[in-house]
Coordinates of C-alpha atoms in Angstrom, one line a residue:
Chain A
D1 CA 88.4 84.3 84.9
S2 CA 89.6 87.6 85.3
G3 CA 90.8 87.9 81.8
V4 CA 94.6 88.5 82.8
T5 CA 96.8 85.4 82.2
Q6 CA 100.1 84.8 83.9
T7 CA 102.9 82.8 82.7
P8 CA 104.2 80.3 84.0
K9 CA 102.3 79.1 87.0
H10 CA 105.0 77.7 88.8
L11 CA 108.5 78.2 88.2
I12 CA 111.4 76.6 90.5
T13 CA 115.1 77.7 89.9
A14 CA 118.4 77.8 91.7
T15 CA 120.0 80.8 93.6
G16 CA 121.7 83.0 91.3
Q17 CA 119.8 82.4 88.5
R18 CA 117.7 84.7 86.1
V19 CA 113.7 84.2 85.5
T20 CA 111.4 86.2 83.1
L21 CA 107.6 86.0 84.4
R22 CA 104.6 87.3 81.7
C23 CA 101.7 89.0 81.8
S24 CA 98.9 89.8 79.4
P25 CA 96.3 92.2 80.5
R26 CA 92.6 92.0 79.8
S27 CA 91.7 93.4 76.7
G28 CA 91.3 96.9 76.3
D29 CA 93.3 97.5 79.9
L30 CA 96.3 99.9 79.6
S31 CA 97.8 99.6 82.9
V32 CA 99.8 96.5 84.4
Y33 CA 100.7 96.2 87.9
W34 CA 103.3 93.6 89.6
Y35 CA 102.9 92.5 93.0
Q36 CA 104.7 90.4 95.3
Q37 CA 103.3 88.2 98.0
S38 CA 105.4 86.2 100.4
L39 CA 105.3 85.2 104.3
D40 CA 107.8 87.7 105.2
Q41 CA 106.9 90.8 103.2
G42 CA 103.1 90.0 102.8
L43 CA 101.5 91.8 100.0
Q44 CA 104.0 94.3 98.3
F45 CA 103.2 96.5 95.3
L46 CA 106.5 96.3 92.7
I47 CA 105.9 98.6 89.7
Q48 CA 103.5 99.9 87.2
Y49 CA 103.4 100.3 83.7
Y50 CA 100.8 102.6 81.5
N51 CA 100.9 102.3 77.9
G52 CA 104.1 101.4 77.6
E53 CA 105.7 103.9 80.1
E54 CA 106.6 103.2 84.0
R55 CA 104.1 105.0 85.7
A56 CA 104.7 104.0 89.4
K57 CA 107.6 102.3 91.7
G58 CA 107.6 100.4 94.6
N59 CA 110.0 99.2 96.4
I60 CA 111.2 97.0 93.7
L61 CA 114.7 95.5 94.2
E62 CA 117.6 96.8 91.6
R63 CA 117.9 93.0 90.4
F64 CA 114.2 93.2 89.5
S65 CA 113.2 94.6 86.3
A66 CA 109.9 95.2 83.8
Q67 CA 108.9 96.4 80.6
Q68 CA 105.6 96.5 79.2
F69 CA 105.6 95.9 75.3
P70 CA 103.7 97.6 72.4
D71 CA 101.0 94.7 72.6
L72 CA 100.7 95.8 76.5
H73 CA 102.1 92.5 77.5
S74 CA 104.2 92.8 80.6
E75 CA 107.4 90.9 81.7
L76 CA 109.0 90.8 85.0
N77 CA 112.8 90.2 85.2
L78 CA 114.2 88.9 88.5
S79 CA 118.1 88.1 88.3
S80 CA 120.8 87.0 90.8
L81 CA 117.8 85.4 92.5
E82 CA 118.4 84.6 96.2
L83 CA 116.2 82.4 98.4
G84 CA 114.1 85.4 99.9
D85 CA 112.7 85.8 96.3
S86 CA 110.4 82.9 96.5
A87 CA 107.0 84.1 96.3
L88 CA 103.9 84.4 94.5
Y89 CA 104.2 87.3 92.0
F90 CA 100.6 88.9 90.8
C91 CA 100.2 90.9 87.6
A92 CA 96.8 92.8 87.9
S93 CA 95.8 95.4 85.1
S94 CA 93.6 98.1 84.7
V95 CA 91.8 100.5 82.0
D96 CA 93.4 104.0 83.4
P97 CA 96.5 104.9 84.8
L98 CA 95.2 105.5 88.4
P99 CA 94.4 102.3 90.4
T100 CA 90.7 102.0 89.6
E101 CA 89.4 98.3 89.8
Q102 CA 92.3 96.2 89.0
Y103 CA 91.5 92.5 87.6
F104 CA 94.4 90.2 88.8
G105 CA 95.9 86.9 87.4
P106 CA 96.4 83.8 88.9
G107 CA 99.8 84.5 89.8
T108 CA 103.3 83.0 89.1
R109 CA 104.7 81.1 92.4
L110 CA 108.5 81.2 92.3
T111 CA 110.3 78.8 94.1
V112 CA 114.4 79.5 94.8
T113 CA 116.4 76.4 95.6
Chain B
A1 CA 104.9 107.3 104.7
Q2 CA 101.7 105.5 104.3
K3 CA 100.6 102.6 106.6
V4 CA 97.7 100.3 106.7
T5 CA 97.0 98.4 109.9
Q6 CA 94.8 95.7 109.9
A7 CA 94.9 94.7 113.4
Q8 CA 92.7 91.5 113.3
T9 CA 95.0 88.7 112.2
E10 CA 92.6 86.1 112.3
I11 CA 88.6 86.0 112.5
S12 CA 86.2 83.1 113.0
V13 CA 82.7 82.8 113.2
V14 CA 79.7 80.7 112.6
E15 CA 77.5 80.7 109.1
K16 CA 74.8 83.5 109.4
E17 CA 76.9 85.8 111.8
D18 CA 77.9 89.3 111.0
V19 CA 81.7 90.3 110.7
T20 CA 83.2 93.4 110.8
L21 CA 86.8 93.9 109.7
D22 CA 89.1 96.4 110.3
C23 CA 91.0 98.8 108.6
V24 CA 93.2 102.0 109.9
Y25 CA 95.3 103.8 107.7
E26 CA 98.0 106.3 107.9
T27 CA 98.8 109.1 105.1
R28 CA 100.2 112.5 104.8
D29 CA 98.0 112.9 101.7
T30 CA 94.6 115.0 101.5
T31 CA 93.8 112.9 98.6
Y32 CA 94.0 109.3 98.5
Y33 CA 92.2 106.1 97.3
L34 CA 91.2 103.2 99.8
F35 CA 90.3 99.3 98.4
W36 CA 89.8 96.2 99.7
Y37 CA 90.7 92.8 98.1
K38 CA 89.5 89.4 98.6
Q39 CA 92.1 86.1 98.3
P40 CA 90.0 83.2 98.4
P41 CA 91.8 79.8 99.6
S42 CA 92.3 79.4 95.6
G43 CA 94.9 81.9 96.0
E44 CA 93.5 84.5 93.2
L45 CA 93.1 88.0 94.3
V46 CA 89.5 89.7 94.0
F47 CA 89.1 93.5 93.9
L48 CA 86.1 94.4 96.0
I49 CA 86.0 98.4 96.4
R50 CA 87.6 101.7 95.9
R51 CA 86.4 104.6 98.1
N52 CA 88.4 107.9 97.2
S53 CA 89.1 110.3 100.2
F54 CA 86.6 112.9 99.4
D55 CA 83.7 110.4 99.3
E56 CA 82.8 109.4 102.8
Q57 CA 79.4 107.9 101.9
N58 CA 79.1 104.6 102.9
E59 CA 78.4 101.7 100.6
I60 CA 76.5 98.6 100.5
S61 CA 76.6 95.9 98.1
G62 CA 74.6 93.0 98.8
R63 CA 75.5 91.2 102.0
Y64 CA 79.0 93.5 101.9
S65 CA 78.9 96.8 103.3
W66 CA 81.9 99.6 103.9
N67 CA 82.4 102.4 106.1
F68 CA 84.8 104.9 105.6
Q69 CA 85.2 107.7 108.3
K70 CA 88.2 110.0 107.7
S71 CA 87.9 111.5 111.1
T72 CA 89.1 108.3 112.3
S73 CA 91.0 107.1 109.3
S74 CA 89.3 103.9 109.0
F75 CA 87.8 101.9 106.5
N76 CA 85.9 99.3 107.6
F77 CA 84.5 96.3 105.7
T78 CA 81.2 94.1 107.2
I79 CA 79.6 91.0 105.8
T80 CA 76.3 90.3 106.9
A81 CA 74.9 87.0 107.3
S82 CA 78.3 85.2 106.4
Q83 CA 78.7 82.3 104.4
V84 CA 81.1 79.4 104.1
V85 CA 82.2 80.8 100.9
D86 CA 83.3 84.4 102.5
S87 CA 85.9 82.5 104.0
A88 CA 89.0 84.0 102.7
V89 CA 92.1 86.6 103.5
Y90 CA 90.9 90.0 102.9
F91 CA 93.3 92.6 102.5
C92 CA 92.7 96.6 103.0
A93 CA 95.0 98.7 100.6
L94 CA 95.7 102.6 100.5
S95 CA 96.9 104.2 97.1
E96 CA 98.7 107.7 96.5
V97 CA 97.3 110.3 94.1
G98 CA 99.7 112.1 91.9
A99 CA 103.2 111.2 90.4
N100 CA 103.1 107.5 92.2
A101 CA 99.5 107.1 91.9
G102 CA 99.7 103.5 91.1
K103 CA 101.7 102.5 94.0
S104 CA 99.5 100.7 96.5
T105 CA 100.7 99.9 100.3
F106 CA 98.3 97.0 101.8
G107 CA 97.7 95.6 105.1
D108 CA 98.9 92.4 106.3
G109 CA 95.6 90.8 105.8
T110 CA 92.7 89.3 108.0
T111 CA 92.3 85.5 107.5
L112 CA 88.3 85.1 108.1
T113 CA 87.0 81.7 108.8
V114 CA 83.3 81.1 108.5
K115 CA 82.2 77.7 109.8
P116 CA 79.2 75.8 109.0

């Protein structure tokens, strides 16, 4: 158990809908990272927050947004969902703003039908 | 742009064999981080190692060892005396340093199957 929690574990929704994925980092970790893993795109970095502020950005679609709250949990919002958004979404956390040792959550499996 | 190449898509070995997973990277940065992650069949991602670009010392951790060669832009991972539990997908990744320091670029992964 990495100490990082993600909810929900599975999510099935229809095209055009909006969903929110939630991540709670390990106790004491200030950085949260979001990743997408799909068969087509592989493992891709989406975005990082450190202590509430956006720190680094990858190839995150404009339909996707994220935030980190004062209690350090983070949410990834995916809107106007398309079939191609079906993927495993991982959250990870670390102590530092740099990508040091990251602890990954179990992931949220999103299926868009 | 940064790029990570794991040329070996799949490797199959018999238990107790040694196996090396290759990773070649491209970056214009002089300072960067390299990582290896393991994704077992259960799906979770596990951090294995981080190496920064100015530390070319090889590292050994139990049956795992890593060979970083800046001259060839490679960061290879060797498992000695492989075990069935080593069966997983292994990812190599490269991270920038600086303003976008949290961004990592991953290779496509190498699926390792260790047969009993």
